[in-house]
Tab-separated table of C-alpha atoms in Angstrom:
chain	number	residue	atom	x	y	z
A	23	UNK	CA	0.000	0.000	0.000
A	24	UNK	CA	1.483	3.357	-1.007
A	25	UNK	CA	1.868	6.105	1.566
A	26	UNK	CA	-0.787	8.804	1.567
A	27	UNK	CA	-0.520	12.302	3.013
A	28	UNK	CA	-2.763	15.119	4.208
A	29	UNK	CA	-1.903	18.800	3.817
A	30	UNK	CA	-3.133	20.721	6.852
A	31	UNK	CA	-3.350	24.514	6.848
A	32	UNK	CA	-3.547	26.314	10.172
A	33	UNK	CA	-4.292	29.953	9.401
A	34	UNK	CA	-3.841	31.776	12.722
A	35	UNK	CA	-3.784	35.352	13.981
A	36	UNK	CA	-0.033	35.776	13.599
A	37	UNK	CA	0.598	33.711	10.481
A	38	UNK	CA	-0.070	30.622	8.399
A	39	UNK	CA	1.287	27.126	8.999
A	40	UNK	CA	1.299	24.412	6.352
A	41	UNK	CA	1.849	20.881	7.668
A	42	UNK	CA	2.163	17.458	6.112
A	43	UNK	CA	0.647	14.487	7.987
A	44	UNK	CA	1.305	10.868	7.090
A	45	UNK	CA	-1.055	7.873	7.161
A	46	UNK	CA	-0.363	7.367	10.893
A	47	UNK	CA	-1.397	10.919	11.745
A	48	UNK	CA	2.164	12.070	12.391
A	49	UNK	CA	3.273	15.509	11.253
A	50	UNK	CA	6.389	15.062	9.095
A	51	UNK	CA	6.948	18.630	7.935
A	52	UNK	CA	5.849	22.164	8.778
A	53	UNK	CA	6.497	25.587	7.286
A	54	UNK	CA	5.299	28.949	8.656
A	55	UNK	CA	4.816	32.400	7.140
A	56	UNK	CA	3.775	35.412	9.226
A	57	UNK	CA	1.563	38.232	8.012
A	58	UNK	CA	1.217	41.887	8.930
A	59	UNK	CA	-0.689	43.020	11.989
A	60	UNK	CA	-2.262	46.263	10.783
A	61	UNK	CA	-3.132	48.489	13.748
A	62	UNK	CA	-4.219	52.093	13.271
A	63	UNK	CA	-4.266	55.078	15.611
A	64	UNK	CA	-7.692	54.042	16.953
A	65	UNK	CA	-6.360	50.635	17.954
A	66	UNK	CA	-8.344	48.847	15.245
A	67	UNK	CA	-6.746	45.535	14.278
A	68	UNK	CA	-6.869	44.421	10.625
A	69	UNK	CA	-5.414	41.791	8.282
A	70	UNK	CA	-4.994	41.821	4.519
A	71	UNK	CA	-7.116	38.958	3.072
A	72	UNK	CA	-5.046	38.810	-0.128
A	73	UNK	CA	-1.813	38.504	1.863
A	74	UNK	CA	-3.307	35.641	3.891
A	75	UNK	CA	-4.300	33.779	0.718
A	76	UNK	CA	-0.901	34.315	-0.917
A	77	UNK	CA	0.895	33.152	2.226
A	78	UNK	CA	-1.260	30.045	2.420
A	79	UNK	CA	-0.241	28.961	-1.063
A	80	UNK	CA	3.419	29.848	-0.374
A	81	UNK	CA	3.450	27.876	2.879
A	82	UNK	CA	1.959	24.815	1.175
A	83	UNK	CA	4.566	25.019	-1.587
A	84	UNK	CA	7.348	25.255	0.984
A	85	UNK	CA	6.057	22.355	3.085
A	86	UNK	CA	5.482	19.985	0.186
A	87	UNK	CA	8.893	20.717	-1.341
A	88	UNK	CA	10.685	20.418	2.014
A	89	UNK	CA	8.951	17.138	2.863
A	90	UNK	CA	10.139	15.432	-0.307
A	91	UNK	CA	6.835	13.593	-0.778
A	92	UNK	CA	5.381	12.816	-4.186
A	93	UNK	CA	2.487	15.000	-5.274
A	94	UNK	CA	0.678	11.866	-6.421
A	95	UNK	CA	0.578	10.655	-2.798
A	96	UNK	CA	-1.260	13.723	-1.441
A	97	UNK	CA	-4.806	12.562	-0.674
A	98	UNK	CA	-6.446	15.768	0.506
A	99	UNK	CA	-6.309	18.891	2.646
A	100	UNK	CA	-7.773	20.268	5.846
A	101	UNK	CA	-8.069	23.855	7.091
A	102	UNK	CA	-8.195	25.298	10.587
A	103	UNK	CA	-8.583	29.037	10.894
A	104	UNK	CA	-8.487	31.981	13.251
A	105	UNK	CA	-12.140	32.431	14.084
A	106	UNK	CA	-14.307	35.550	14.055
A	107	UNK	CA	-11.881	37.489	11.822
A	108	UNK	CA	-14.288	38.785	9.189
A	109	UNK	CA	-14.137	40.041	5.619
A	110	UNK	CA	-16.384	40.745	2.644
A	111	UNK	CA	-15.606	40.412	-1.039
A	112	UNK	CA	-17.196	41.030	-4.405
A	113	UNK	CA	-18.920	37.905	-5.702
A	114	UNK	CA	-18.195	38.584	-9.368
A	115	UNK	CA	-14.448	39.233	-9.008
A	116	UNK	CA	-13.426	37.550	-5.748
A	117	UNK	CA	-11.650	40.730	-4.704
A	118	UNK	CA	-11.874	41.726	-1.024
A	119	UNK	CA	-13.542	44.991	-0.117
A	120	UNK	CA	-11.098	46.504	2.322
A	121	UNK	CA	-9.161	44.798	5.068
A	122	UNK	CA	-10.424	42.010	7.317
A	123	UNK	CA	-11.571	42.986	10.821
A	124	UNK	CA	-9.593	40.802	13.234
A	125	UNK	CA	-11.357	38.960	16.051
A	126	UNK	CA	-9.657	41.126	18.710
A	127	UNK	CA	-11.003	44.348	17.186
A	128	UNK	CA	-14.001	45.954	18.897
A	129	UNK	CA	-14.842	48.615	16.298
A	130	UNK	CA	-18.358	47.152	16.000
A	131	UNK	CA	-19.223	48.229	19.542
A	132	UNK	CA	-21.557	51.029	18.398
A	133	UNK	CA	-23.422	48.585	16.176
A	134	UNK	CA	-23.902	46.223	19.126
A	135	UNK	CA	-25.254	49.081	21.232
A	136	UNK	CA	-27.711	49.919	18.467
A	137	UNK	CA	-28.894	46.304	18.214
A	138	UNK	CA	-29.232	46.170	22.008
A	139	UNK	CA	-31.441	49.272	21.988
A	140	UNK	CA	-33.683	47.460	19.517
A	141	UNK	CA	-34.253	44.819	22.198
A	142	UNK	CA	-32.476	42.011	20.369
A	143	UNK	CA	-29.746	40.992	22.835
A	144	UNK	CA	-31.825	38.424	24.728
A	145	UNK	CA	-33.099	36.798	21.548
A	146	UNK	CA	-29.581	36.667	20.109
A	147	UNK	CA	-28.303	34.813	23.159
A	148	UNK	CA	-31.219	32.396	23.252
A	149	UNK	CA	-30.805	31.474	19.576
A	150	UNK	CA	-27.040	31.649	19.025
A	151	UNK	CA	-25.670	30.837	22.500
A	152	UNK	CA	-23.503	33.972	22.258
A	153	UNK	CA	-23.717	37.203	24.224
A	154	UNK	CA	-24.097	40.291	22.033
A	155	UNK	CA	-20.544	41.494	21.451
A	156	UNK	CA	-18.354	43.173	18.800
A	157	UNK	CA	-16.076	40.143	19.209
A	158	UNK	CA	-18.251	38.141	16.796
A	159	UNK	CA	-18.550	38.502	12.989
A	160	UNK	CA	-22.144	39.818	12.959
A	161	UNK	CA	-21.082	43.274	14.146
A	162	UNK	CA	-17.852	43.145	12.119
A	163	UNK	CA	-19.676	42.415	8.846
A	164	UNK	CA	-22.215	45.118	9.663
A	165	UNK	CA	-19.382	47.597	10.258
A	166	UNK	CA	-17.770	46.698	6.921
A	167	UNK	CA	-21.125	47.075	5.145
A	168	UNK	CA	-21.638	50.530	6.629
A	169	UNK	CA	-18.104	51.844	6.235
A	170	UNK	CA	-16.551	50.361	3.081
A	171	UNK	CA	-17.395	52.410	-0.048
A	172	UNK	CA	-19.612	50.486	-2.431
A	173	UNK	CA	-20.412	47.659	-0.008
A	174	UNK	CA	-24.016	48.709	0.647
A	175	UNK	CA	-24.790	49.004	-3.059
A	176	UNK	CA	-23.380	45.531	-3.752
A	177	UNK	CA	-25.313	44.013	-0.863
A	178	UNK	CA	-28.586	45.332	-2.279
A	179	UNK	CA	-28.033	43.365	-5.501
A	180	UNK	CA	-26.698	40.267	-3.688
A	181	UNK	CA	-23.241	40.920	-5.049
A	182	UNK	CA	-21.324	40.355	-1.795
A	183	UNK	CA	-19.803	37.328	-0.122
A	184	UNK	CA	-19.364	37.230	3.655
A	185	UNK	CA	-16.730	35.077	5.222
A	186	UNK	CA	-14.537	34.182	8.097
A	187	UNK	CA	-11.052	33.047	7.059
A	188	UNK	CA	-12.126	29.483	6.260
A	189	UNK	CA	-14.761	30.606	3.745
A	190	UNK	CA	-12.370	33.101	2.172
A	191	UNK	CA	-9.667	30.469	1.690
A	192	UNK	CA	-12.132	27.877	0.357
A	193	UNK	CA	-13.429	30.418	-2.164
A	194	UNK	CA	-9.953	31.426	-3.300
A	195	UNK	CA	-8.425	27.934	-3.358
A	196	UNK	CA	-11.335	26.550	-5.419
A	197	UNK	CA	-11.274	29.482	-7.837
A	198	UNK	CA	-14.602	30.812	-6.599
A	199	UNK	CA	-16.369	27.490	-7.188
A	200	UNK	CA	-17.266	26.802	-3.539
A	201	UNK	CA	-18.896	29.157	-1.026
A	202	UNK	CA	-19.139	27.166	2.208
A	203	UNK	CA	-18.321	27.161	5.887
A	204	UNK	CA	-18.564	24.442	8.522
A	205	UNK	CA	-20.750	24.190	11.620
A	206	UNK	CA	-17.967	25.209	14.013
A	207	UNK	CA	-17.250	28.495	12.248
A	208	UNK	CA	-20.908	29.267	11.524
A	209	UNK	CA	-21.771	28.888	15.208
A	210	UNK	CA	-19.313	31.669	16.057
A	211	UNK	CA	-20.797	34.338	13.772
A	212	UNK	CA	-23.679	35.328	16.109
A	213	UNK	CA	-26.004	34.890	13.143
A	214	UNK	CA	-26.476	31.092	13.296
A	215	UNK	CA	-29.287	29.428	15.229
A	216	UNK	CA	-27.478	26.578	16.987
A	217	UNK	CA	-30.733	24.846	17.899
A	218	UNK	CA	-32.300	24.859	14.418
A	219	UNK	CA	-28.902	24.664	12.664
A	220	UNK	CA	-29.548	27.456	10.174
A	221	UNK	CA	-28.858	31.133	9.576
A	222	UNK	CA	-31.403	33.174	11.524
A	223	UNK	CA	-33.280	35.599	9.257
A	224	UNK	CA	-34.380	37.948	12.042
A	225	UNK	CA	-30.940	38.300	13.607
A	226	UNK	CA	-29.341	38.759	10.191
A	227	UNK	CA	-31.779	41.599	9.435
A	228	UNK	CA	-30.882	43.288	12.730
A	229	UNK	CA	-27.301	43.551	11.441
A	230	UNK	CA	-28.349	44.582	7.918
A	231	UNK	CA	-27.400	41.244	6.348
A	232	UNK	CA	-29.487	39.033	4.049
A	233	UNK	CA	-29.265	35.462	5.334
A	234	UNK	CA	-29.513	34.207	1.759
A	235	UNK	CA	-26.149	35.826	0.989
A	236	UNK	CA	-24.279	33.850	3.655
A	237	UNK	CA	-22.289	30.687	2.852
A	238	UNK	CA	-23.685	27.167	2.889
A	239	UNK	CA	-23.068	25.432	6.236
A	240	UNK	CA	-21.699	21.864	6.130
A	241	UNK	CA	-20.335	19.107	8.330
A	242	UNK	CA	-16.718	19.698	9.314
A	243	UNK	CA	-15.542	16.520	7.561
A	244	UNK	CA	-17.519	17.043	4.349
A	245	UNK	CA	-16.132	17.997	0.948
A	246	UNK	CA	-15.355	21.684	0.453
A	247	UNK	CA	-14.312	21.421	-3.178
A	248	UNK	CA	-11.022	20.690	-4.911
A	249	UNK	CA	-7.823	22.691	-5.166
A	250	UNK	CA	-4.416	22.481	-6.791
A	251	UNK	CA	-3.220	25.457	-4.725
A	252	UNK	CA	-3.317	27.811	-7.682
A	253	UNK	CA	-1.439	25.533	-10.050
A	254	UNK	CA	1.201	24.195	-7.674
A	255	UNK	CA	-0.008	20.587	-7.476
A	256	UNK	CA	-0.096	18.438	-10.601
A	257	UNK	CA	-3.640	17.312	-9.747
A	258	UNK	CA	-6.522	18.792	-7.725
A	259	UNK	CA	-7.117	17.357	-4.252
A	260	UNK	CA	-10.246	17.581	-2.065
A	261	UNK	CA	-10.475	19.944	0.877
A	262	UNK	CA	-12.173	17.474	3.191
A	263	UNK	CA	-11.922	18.985	6.660
A	264	UNK	CA	-12.606	22.515	7.940
A	265	UNK	CA	-12.717	23.628	11.576
A	266	UNK	CA	-12.286	26.818	13.543
A	267	UNK	CA	-8.882	26.667	15.224
A	268	UNK	CA	-10.187	26.039	18.739
A	269	UNK	CA	-12.532	23.316	17.518
A	270	UNK	CA	-9.637	21.783	15.596
A	271	UNK	CA	-7.585	21.709	18.783
A	272	UNK	CA	-10.484	20.098	20.691
A	273	UNK	CA	-10.677	17.358	18.075
A	274	UNK	CA	-6.899	17.004	17.846
A	275	UNK	CA	-6.788	16.549	21.632
A	276	UNK	CA	-9.330	13.743	21.355
A	277	UNK	CA	-11.934	15.542	23.504
A	278	UNK	CA	-14.868	13.672	22.014
A	279	UNK	CA	-16.719	12.797	25.224
A	280	UNK	CA	-18.866	15.113	27.394
A	281	UNK	CA	-16.877	16.737	30.196
A	282	UNK	CA	-13.532	16.642	28.369
A	283	UNK	CA	-11.902	20.083	28.245
A	284	UNK	CA	-8.993	21.752	26.490
A	285	UNK	CA	-7.335	25.156	26.355
A	286	UNK	CA	-5.547	26.565	23.342
A	287	UNK	CA	-2.870	29.011	24.468
A	288	UNK	CA	-2.452	31.322	21.513
A	289	UNK	CA	-2.537	35.087	21.006
A	290	UNK	CA	-5.740	34.801	22.972
A	291	UNK	CA	-7.123	31.630	24.485
A	292	UNK	CA	-10.141	29.450	23.898
A	293	UNK	CA	-11.268	27.125	26.667
A	294	UNK	CA	-13.698	24.483	25.409
A	295	UNK	CA	-15.658	21.767	27.161
A	296	UNK	CA	-17.437	19.098	25.133
A	297	UNK	CA	-21.042	18.839	26.399
A	298	UNK	CA	-22.274	16.253	23.898
A	299	UNK	CA	-25.306	16.246	21.597
A	300	UNK	CA	-27.649	18.371	23.742
A	301	UNK	CA	-27.007	22.132	23.940
A	302	UNK	CA	-27.290	24.140	27.140
A	303	UNK	CA	-27.060	27.870	27.776
A	304	UNK	CA	-24.610	29.098	30.384
A	305	UNK	CA	-25.606	31.161	33.384
A	306	UNK	CA	-22.005	31.864	34.413
A	307	UNK	CA	-20.580	34.019	31.625
A	308	UNK	CA	-19.423	31.486	29.044
A	309	UNK	CA	-21.057	30.755	25.715
A	310	UNK	CA	-22.441	27.776	23.837
A	311	UNK	CA	-21.187	26.825	20.378
A	312	UNK	CA	-21.114	23.864	18.064
A	313	UNK	CA	-18.034	21.702	18.467
A	314	UNK	CA	-18.327	20.282	14.953
A	315	UNK	CA	-20.434	18.199	12.657
A	316	UNK	CA	-18.766	14.831	12.051
A	317	UNK	CA	-20.270	11.801	10.322
A	318	UNK	CA	-23.623	13.614	10.303
A	319	UNK	CA	-23.650	14.124	14.099
A	320	UNK	CA	-23.477	17.475	15.903
A	321	UNK	CA	-21.651	17.976	19.201
A	322	UNK	CA	-21.892	21.103	21.344
A	323	UNK	CA	-19.406	22.889	23.596
A	324	UNK	CA	-19.274	25.456	26.342
A	325	UNK	CA	-16.569	27.969	25.552
A	326	UNK	CA	-14.858	30.925	27.125
A	327	UNK	CA	-12.672	33.256	25.094
A	328	UNK	CA	-9.888	35.415	26.469
A	329	UNK	CA	-8.508	38.256	24.375
A	330	UNK	CA	-4.954	38.432	25.701
A	331	UNK	CA	-2.951	35.445	26.889
A	332	UNK	CA	0.025	34.675	24.632
A	333	UNK	CA	-0.267	38.271	23.402
A	334	UNK	CA	0.764	39.373	26.904
A	335	UNK	CA	4.162	37.755	26.293
A	336	UNK	CA	4.441	39.590	22.962
A	337	UNK	CA	3.560	42.823	24.771
A	338	UNK	CA	6.319	42.207	27.324
A	339	UNK	CA	8.813	41.820	24.483
A	340	UNK	CA	7.682	44.274	21.819
A	341	UNK	CA	6.034	47.156	23.678
A	342	UNK	CA	7.557	47.098	27.162
A	343	UNK	CA	10.969	45.638	26.356
A	344	UNK	CA	11.286	43.600	29.556
A	345	UNK	CA	12.302	40.457	27.652
A	346	UNK	CA	14.133	39.742	24.409
A	347	UNK	CA	12.382	36.450	23.689
A	348	UNK	CA	9.456	34.468	25.142
A	349	UNK	CA	11.874	31.755	26.324
A	350	UNK	CA	13.283	34.131	28.959
A	351	UNK	CA	10.019	34.281	30.900
A	352	UNK	CA	10.449	30.818	32.396
A	353	UNK	CA	13.705	31.749	34.164
A	354	UNK	CA	12.390	35.122	35.378
A	355	UNK	CA	9.286	33.470	36.841
A	356	UNK	CA	11.315	30.914	38.776
A	357	UNK	CA	13.732	33.575	40.089
A	358	UNK	CA	11.077	36.077	41.252
A	359	UNK	CA	10.195	36.491	44.943
A	360	UNK	CA	8.027	33.569	46.009
A	361	UNK	CA	5.671	35.487	48.299
A	362	UNK	CA	5.039	38.434	45.995
A	363	UNK	CA	1.301	39.204	45.621
A	364	UNK	CA	1.411	41.135	42.343
A	365	UNK	CA	-1.451	40.793	39.847
A	366	UNK	CA	-1.496	41.913	36.229
A	367	UNK	CA	-4.845	42.212	34.432
A	368	UNK	CA	-4.341	42.401	30.642
A	369	UNK	CA	-7.601	44.064	29.627
A	370	UNK	CA	-5.999	46.018	26.773
A	371	UNK	CA	-9.286	45.942	24.832
A	372	UNK	CA	-11.647	44.936	27.613
A	373	UNK	CA	-12.195	41.604	29.337
A	374	UNK	CA	-13.680	38.539	27.677
A	375	UNK	CA	-15.265	35.549	29.403
A	376	UNK	CA	-16.634	35.298	32.002
A	377	UNK	CA	-16.744	39.083	32.606
A	378	UNK	CA	-17.548	40.510	29.150
A	379	UNK	CA	-16.565	44.057	30.049
A	380	UNK	CA	-15.418	45.783	26.856
A	381	UNK	CA	-14.687	49.054	28.706
A	382	UNK	CA	-12.287	47.590	31.287
A	383	UNK	CA	-8.662	48.713	31.080
A	384	UNK	CA	-5.528	46.922	32.235
A	385	UNK	CA	-3.894	47.200	35.626
A	386	UNK	CA	-0.856	46.116	37.632
A	387	UNK	CA	-1.957	45.796	41.263
A	388	UNK	CA	-0.113	44.975	44.473
A	389	UNK	CA	3.146	46.820	43.774
A	390	UNK	CA	5.489	47.064	46.772
A	391	UNK	CA	9.050	48.264	47.303
A	392	UNK	CA	10.321	44.759	46.504
A	393	UNK	CA	8.521	44.584	43.162
A	394	UNK	CA	11.036	44.296	40.359
A	395	UNK	CA	11.394	43.086	36.811
A	396	UNK	CA	11.049	39.412	37.705
A	397	UNK	CA	7.893	39.944	39.724
A	398	UNK	CA	6.282	41.932	36.898
A	399	UNK	CA	7.160	39.270	34.319
A	400	UNK	CA	5.812	36.531	36.568
A	401	UNK	CA	2.557	38.437	37.177
A	402	UNK	CA	2.143	38.720	33.403
A	403	UNK	CA	2.651	34.970	32.955
A	404	UNK	CA	0.406	34.062	35.879
A	405	UNK	CA	-2.445	36.217	34.545
A	406	UNK	CA	-2.775	33.718	31.698
A	407	UNK	CA	-3.463	30.870	34.139
A	408	UNK	CA	-5.769	32.986	36.292
A	409	UNK	CA	-7.952	33.961	33.319
A	410	UNK	CA	-8.214	30.361	32.186
A	411	UNK	CA	-9.107	29.238	35.708
A	412	UNK	CA	-11.926	31.823	35.734
A	413	UNK	CA	-13.454	30.179	32.691
A	414	UNK	CA	-12.968	26.586	33.859
A	415	UNK	CA	-14.656	27.358	37.180
A	416	UNK	CA	-17.580	28.976	35.339
A	417	UNK	CA	-18.007	25.874	33.182
A	418	UNK	CA	-17.828	23.624	36.232
A	419	UNK	CA	-20.663	25.593	37.817
A	420	UNK	CA	-22.783	25.318	34.658
A	421	UNK	CA	-22.265	21.574	34.168
A	422	UNK	CA	-21.882	20.590	37.825
A	423	UNK	CA	-18.648	18.816	36.834
A	424	UNK	CA	-15.405	19.150	38.779
A	425	UNK	CA	-12.646	19.451	36.212
A	426	UNK	CA	-9.647	17.359	37.200
A	427	UNK	CA	-7.872	17.238	33.857
A	428	UNK	CA	-7.083	19.917	31.284
A	429	UNK	CA	-5.599	19.243	27.857
A	430	UNK	CA	-3.434	22.146	26.741
A	431	UNK	CA	-1.882	23.197	23.453
A	432	UNK	CA	-0.279	26.189	21.778
A	433	UNK	CA	3.074	27.962	21.899
A	434	UNK	CA	2.967	29.165	25.543
A	435	UNK	CA	2.636	25.552	26.752
A	436	UNK	CA	6.421	25.344	26.312
A	437	UNK	CA	6.678	27.510	29.445
A	438	UNK	CA	6.985	24.940	32.247
A	439	UNK	CA	6.343	27.543	34.971
A	440	UNK	CA	3.022	28.504	33.344
A	441	UNK	CA	1.918	24.885	32.917
A	442	UNK	CA	2.807	23.978	36.508
A	443	UNK	CA	1.036	27.082	37.837
A	444	UNK	CA	-2.002	26.205	35.710
A	445	UNK	CA	-2.044	22.704	37.224
A	446	UNK	CA	-1.733	24.170	40.726
A	447	UNK	CA	-4.630	26.601	40.209
A	448	UNK	CA	-6.768	23.866	38.674
A	449	UNK	CA	-5.946	21.346	41.369
A	450	UNK	CA	-5.725	18.758	38.604
A	451	UNK	CA	-3.486	17.428	35.852
A	452	UNK	CA	-2.530	19.438	32.781
A	453	UNK	CA	-1.677	17.304	29.743
A	454	UNK	CA	0.505	18.871	27.050
A	455	UNK	CA	1.068	16.979	23.780
A	456	UNK	CA	4.544	16.890	22.297
A	457	UNK	CA	3.003	18.371	19.152
A	458	UNK	CA	1.964	21.968	19.857
A	459	UNK	CA	-0.001	22.587	16.643
A	460	UNK	CA	-3.234	20.905	17.708
A	461	UNK	CA	-5.478	23.138	15.596
A	462	UNK	CA	-3.794	21.924	12.437
A	463	UNK	CA	-3.732	18.376	13.794
A	464	UNK	CA	-7.504	18.449	14.264
A	465	UNK	CA	-8.028	19.735	10.711
A	466	UNK	CA	-5.792	16.937	9.385
A	467	UNK	CA	-7.714	14.354	11.426
A	468	UNK	CA	-11.067	15.665	10.157
A	469	UNK	CA	-9.822	15.514	6.566
A	470	UNK	CA	-8.312	12.048	7.040
A	471	UNK	CA	-11.505	10.740	8.647
A	472	UNK	CA	-13.621	12.266	5.893
A	473	UNK	CA	-11.442	10.645	3.232
A	474	UNK	CA	-11.356	7.274	4.993
A	475	UNK	CA	-7.589	7.538	5.492
A	476	UNK	CA	-7.868	7.475	9.311
A	477	UNK	CA	-10.110	5.701	11.792
A	478	UNK	CA	-10.927	6.532	15.432
A	479	UNK	CA	-7.623	5.013	16.594
A	480	UNK	CA	-5.917	8.144	15.306
A	481	UNK	CA	-6.802	9.916	18.583
A	482	UNK	CA	-4.610	7.545	20.578
A	483	UNK	CA	-1.375	8.502	18.819
A	484	UNK	CA	-0.497	11.761	20.643
A	485	UNK	CA	2.283	11.615	23.244
A	486	UNK	CA	1.650	13.916	26.213
A	487	UNK	CA	3.586	15.407	29.126
A	488	UNK	CA	1.683	15.589	32.418
A	489	UNK	CA	1.918	18.393	35.010
A	490	UNK	CA	0.477	17.478	38.427
A	491	UNK	CA	-0.574	19.919	41.178
A	492	UNK	CA	1.868	20.481	44.042
A	493	UNK	CA	0.478	23.683	45.605
A	494	UNK	CA	-1.380	23.386	48.908
A	495	UNK	CA	-5.104	24.018	48.609
A	496	UNK	CA	-5.031	26.903	51.112
A	497	UNK	CA	-2.321	28.676	49.095
A	498	UNK	CA	-4.211	28.058	45.866
A	499	UNK	CA	-7.418	29.564	47.207
A	500	UNK	CA	-5.615	32.548	48.724
A	501	UNK	CA	-3.927	33.361	45.434
A	502	UNK	CA	-7.166	32.983	43.514
A	503	UNK	CA	-9.099	35.208	45.950
A	504	UNK	CA	-6.435	37.857	45.433
A	505	UNK	CA	-6.905	37.614	41.672
A	506	UNK	CA	-10.690	37.962	41.927
A	507	UNK	CA	-10.325	40.999	44.171
A	508	UNK	CA	-7.921	42.588	41.673
A	509	UNK	CA	-10.337	42.021	38.769
A	510	UNK	CA	-13.223	43.535	40.742
A	511	UNK	CA	-11.250	46.757	41.055
A	512	UNK	CA	-11.047	47.323	37.283
A	513	UNK	CA	-14.525	46.252	36.186
A	514	UNK	CA	-16.609	49.178	34.924
């Protein structure tokens, strides 16, 4: 039997990864290309859709060539994508209208306030599982419609396409032949009824969008058309797996049973708990989404999103200059004063789950005469674990499940201090796979399952490192009470 391979694309906030997975589900090659972070004087965060598409094709070319595999042995492709980042483009030409509004960007806040005044916020939550927020694509697409010249006119004649990054890449890679998204990405738009599994006409109208102009929603392991990556491959291959990055990581981690939970430590963080085939609405500040549609079956999740986790480390390096590389943080954390009670709250653009306070600003609290560089760096690292613990505790209250195991992935998981502190705050084990690119792994698994290349045994192949709690419970609770008191001081 000849070897077969899957190309997996992980299009994230900072850049694009192209990975090659073999028949055993092992990644054999990876190539990365970063893209510009376009931030204006108002703090709006944008990406160039054309640059993202070009980088995707370049990364695939680089990975395939570096791997040395035969093109004839490539069976298909999967895509995982940064979620909520939103763009519009002209249907007839495929050209984007303006820049994409990145998930972090809250420029749609005024639109959300307008929709709230119309009395829609309760209905939106009850239908979509999401609290009304500029975080989600509904307000971002509405902002683009109202502010990009020519967009309104095109929308009136059904000449616009609306997409998150997955839909944009599918459209471009198939030459405009396929206009689709999957259940995971659709559930994050704030326009999709997660109970009826369809675009909601009334909510779409509230944001000035015709539901009939939105992409077709499909199972995550279905066919999303064929691509040769703009002439690079010598034959077209099927795109047979599409997932939002956090959903991809949940699948890659093998969290297929209710109660299983994972955290992706990226620029921001997504904490997801699989709750099975029956949806529930949270009463503790997290949201409900679709995990995926696989083999014709829908699973749901509770999810909490945090705007700034790994981005805090970038801020320490690029804006504040306290470190030269992320690797330095581990040593500084271990060397800092053990009894320091410093808390850093990274609400640069408000706080996400479970607080949802878009007006909150950041703070460094508990400074004393002994506070120095090491203590500040450690407070910045610890804030990542504190924010994630907030969300896990909220989910535990909703589901009445005590979480004793967390599966973790993403670049910051290389920081052993952070992972040990996370285990201590959780009071349970933190499992970190040797492979850190779980979003792309999940997309590869979905594609391989959809193509019949993999079976369910694929989820048993990941090797993991385990961090176990060593902190006394009294110390844990004291530290966490201090964090909660610090957050209360900055809430608006």
